[in-house]
């Protein structure tokens, strides 16, 4: 299995967090494409701590926990519990929309407009 990460995310949050975030992004995008696991305005993916250690055998439980906690603390990832059984404490993860922009290689901020106006205007009528 190949694992990769976004360099900008790694610079800001560390390589381990960037790798895990990329993994979450993959599964959330897959759920979005399949229109599944949509709750409270977000697409979600879920995983147990044990599953993360199997997916990332080169990271310890402590490294995974720290990387996830860092992403949550920084507001990059949010957690929820959408399990059908009350005793199931498997965490669900969603990525904040502004981070999706980075992961999809989109523009993060709107640049200054060339005409300095963001108002909707009517076009010049065609009178030919």
mmCIF file of C-alpha atoms in Angstrom:
data_model
loop_
_atom_site.group_PDB
_atom_site.id
_atom_site.type_symbol
_atom_site.label_atom_id
_atom_site.label_comp_id
_atom_site.label_asym_id
_atom_site.label_seq_id
_atom_site.Cartn_x
_atom_site.Cartn_y
_atom_site.Cartn_z
ATOM 1 C CA UNK A 1 0.000 0.000 0.000
ATOM 2 C CA UNK A 2 1.227 3.487 -0.836
ATOM 3 C CA UNK A 3 0.817 6.360 1.568
ATOM 4 C CA UNK A 4 1.310 9.979 0.628
ATOM 5 C CA UNK A 5 0.722 13.417 2.066
ATOM 6 C CA UNK A 6 0.322 17.068 1.210
ATOM 7 C CA UNK A 7 3.565 18.970 1.824
ATOM 8 C CA UNK A 8 1.792 22.139 2.981
ATOM 9 C CA UNK A 9 -0.189 20.157 5.545
ATOM 10 C CA UNK A 10 2.996 18.392 6.676
ATOM 11 C CA UNK A 11 4.780 21.728 7.160
ATOM 12 C CA UNK A 12 1.978 22.993 9.338
ATOM 13 C CA UNK A 13 0.913 19.879 11.292
ATOM 14 C CA UNK A 14 3.669 17.304 10.823
ATOM 15 C CA UNK A 15 4.166 14.355 8.492
ATOM 16 C CA UNK A 16 2.166 11.863 10.574
ATOM 17 C CA UNK A 17 -0.841 14.163 10.701
ATOM 18 C CA UNK A 18 -0.546 14.839 6.963
ATOM 19 C CA UNK A 19 -0.470 11.112 6.163
ATOM 20 C CA UNK A 20 -3.497 10.390 8.339
ATOM 21 C CA UNK A 21 -5.366 13.405 6.962
ATOM 22 C CA UNK A 22 -4.738 12.207 3.410
ATOM 23 C CA UNK A 23 -6.134 8.795 4.375
ATOM 24 C CA UNK A 24 -9.254 10.381 5.888
ATOM 25 C CA UNK A 25 -9.647 12.566 2.805
ATOM 26 C CA UNK A 26 -9.556 9.498 0.524
ATOM 27 C CA UNK A 27 -12.321 7.702 2.416
ATOM 28 C CA UNK A 28 -14.463 10.798 2.847
ATOM 29 C CA UNK A 29 -14.239 11.497 -0.886
ATOM 30 C CA UNK A 30 -15.193 7.875 -1.562
ATOM 31 C CA UNK A 31 -18.206 8.206 0.739
ATOM 32 C CA UNK A 32 -19.122 11.465 -0.968
ATOM 33 C CA UNK A 33 -18.963 9.804 -4.395
ATOM 34 C CA UNK A 34 -21.167 6.975 -3.122
ATOM 35 C CA UNK A 35 -23.434 9.408 -1.254
ATOM 36 C CA UNK A 36 -23.030 7.534 2.030
ATOM 37 C CA UNK A 37 -22.275 8.579 5.608
ATOM 38 C CA UNK A 38 -23.626 12.107 5.222
ATOM 39 C CA UNK A 39 -24.624 13.546 8.602
ATOM 40 C CA UNK A 40 -24.994 17.090 9.890
ATOM 41 C CA UNK A 41 -23.777 18.679 6.656
ATOM 42 C CA UNK A 42 -20.572 16.607 6.340
ATOM 43 C CA UNK A 43 -19.418 13.385 4.774
ATOM 44 C CA UNK A 44 -17.734 11.160 7.351
ATOM 45 C CA UNK A 45 -15.481 8.153 7.658
ATOM 46 C CA UNK A 46 -14.892 6.046 10.749
ATOM 47 C CA UNK A 47 -12.038 4.000 12.124
ATOM 48 C CA UNK A 48 -10.924 2.394 15.331
ATOM 49 C CA UNK A 49 -7.532 2.901 16.899
ATOM 50 C CA UNK A 50 -6.714 -0.738 16.115
ATOM 51 C CA UNK A 51 -7.636 -0.249 12.452
ATOM 52 C CA UNK A 52 -5.372 2.797 12.219
ATOM 53 C CA UNK A 53 -2.443 0.784 13.584
ATOM 54 C CA UNK A 54 -3.040 -1.882 10.940
ATOM 55 C CA UNK A 55 -3.287 0.693 8.164
ATOM 56 C CA UNK A 56 -0.172 2.515 9.373
ATOM 57 C CA UNK A 57 2.127 -0.237 10.712
ATOM 58 C CA UNK A 58 5.063 2.206 10.838
ATOM 59 C CA UNK A 59 3.249 4.428 13.381
ATOM 60 C CA UNK A 60 2.672 3.581 17.023
ATOM 61 C CA UNK A 61 -0.731 3.980 18.698
ATOM 62 C CA UNK A 62 0.667 6.977 20.534
ATOM 63 C CA UNK A 63 1.846 8.626 17.281
ATOM 64 C CA UNK A 64 -1.546 8.027 15.658
ATOM 65 C CA UNK A 65 -3.430 9.353 18.670
ATOM 66 C CA UNK A 66 -1.184 12.435 18.834
ATOM 67 C CA UNK A 67 -1.547 13.128 15.089
ATOM 68 C CA UNK A 68 -5.345 12.841 15.254
ATOM 69 C CA UNK A 69 -5.566 14.957 18.415
ATOM 70 C CA UNK A 70 -3.445 17.636 16.760
ATOM 71 C CA UNK A 71 -5.722 17.738 13.704
ATOM 72 C CA UNK A 72 -8.791 17.937 15.935
ATOM 73 C CA UNK A 73 -7.287 20.592 18.227
ATOM 74 C CA UNK A 74 -6.287 22.741 15.240
ATOM 75 C CA UNK A 75 -9.813 22.517 13.798
ATOM 76 C CA UNK A 76 -8.811 20.592 10.696
ATOM 77 C CA UNK A 77 -10.819 17.488 11.581
ATOM 78 C CA UNK A 78 -14.019 17.134 13.566
ATOM 79 C CA UNK A 79 -15.248 13.989 15.267
ATOM 80 C CA UNK A 80 -18.693 12.580 15.797
ATOM 81 C CA UNK A 81 -20.513 9.419 16.751
ATOM 82 C CA UNK A 82 -23.034 8.151 14.226
ATOM 83 C CA UNK A 83 -22.877 4.502 15.223
ATOM 84 C CA UNK A 84 -26.148 2.594 15.244
ATOM 85 C CA UNK A 85 -25.357 0.805 18.510
ATOM 86 C CA UNK A 86 -25.046 2.992 21.598
ATOM 87 C CA UNK A 87 -22.163 0.982 23.043
ATOM 88 C CA UNK A 88 -20.070 1.379 19.857
ATOM 89 C CA UNK A 89 -17.576 4.184 20.553
ATOM 90 C CA UNK A 90 -15.838 4.119 17.179
ATOM 91 C CA UNK A 91 -15.086 7.711 16.226
ATOM 92 C CA UNK A 92 -16.234 9.235 12.965
ATOM 93 C CA UNK A 93 -14.086 11.866 11.250
ATOM 94 C CA UNK A 94 -14.959 14.727 8.899
ATOM 95 C CA UNK A 95 -12.620 17.309 7.405
ATOM 96 C CA UNK A 96 -13.403 21.015 7.615
ATOM 97 C CA UNK A 97 -14.289 22.549 4.216
ATOM 98 C CA UNK A 98 -11.352 24.994 4.175
ATOM 99 C CA UNK A 99 -8.930 22.061 4.437
ATOM 100 C CA UNK A 100 -10.659 20.299 1.536
ATOM 101 C CA UNK A 101 -9.527 23.258 -0.590
ATOM 102 C CA UNK A 102 -5.891 22.518 0.204
ATOM 103 C CA UNK A 103 -6.263 18.780 -0.317
ATOM 104 C CA UNK A 104 -7.984 19.277 -3.662
ATOM 105 C CA UNK A 105 -5.272 21.758 -4.740
ATOM 106 C CA UNK A 106 -7.811 24.575 -4.883
ATOM 107 C CA UNK A 107 -7.238 28.210 -4.167
ATOM 108 C CA UNK A 108 -7.378 28.877 -0.436
ATOM 109 C CA UNK A 109 -8.236 32.567 -0.431
ATOM 110 C CA UNK A 110 -9.871 34.823 -2.941
ATOM 111 C CA UNK A 111 -7.343 37.119 -4.532
ATOM 112 C CA UNK A 112 -8.012 40.773 -5.169
ATOM 113 C CA UNK A 113 -10.431 41.094 -8.055
ATOM 114 C CA UNK A 114 -9.100 42.764 -11.188
ATOM 115 C CA UNK A 115 -12.126 45.065 -11.489
ATOM 116 C CA UNK A 116 -12.297 45.608 -7.708
ATOM 117 C CA UNK A 117 -15.978 44.697 -7.605
ATOM 118 C CA UNK A 118 -17.713 41.545 -6.490
ATOM 119 C CA UNK A 119 -21.223 42.769 -7.274
ATOM 120 C CA UNK A 120 -23.390 41.110 -9.866
ATOM 121 C CA UNK A 121 -23.918 43.480 -12.772
ATOM 122 C CA UNK A 122 -26.111 43.285 -15.839
ATOM 123 C CA UNK A 123 -24.294 42.850 -19.125
ATOM 124 C CA UNK A 124 -24.344 45.438 -21.887
ATOM 125 C CA UNK A 125 -27.302 44.562 -24.113
ATOM 126 C CA UNK A 126 -26.659 43.291 -27.610
ATOM 127 C CA UNK A 127 -28.420 45.757 -29.915
ATOM 128 C CA UNK A 128 -27.156 44.585 -33.287
#
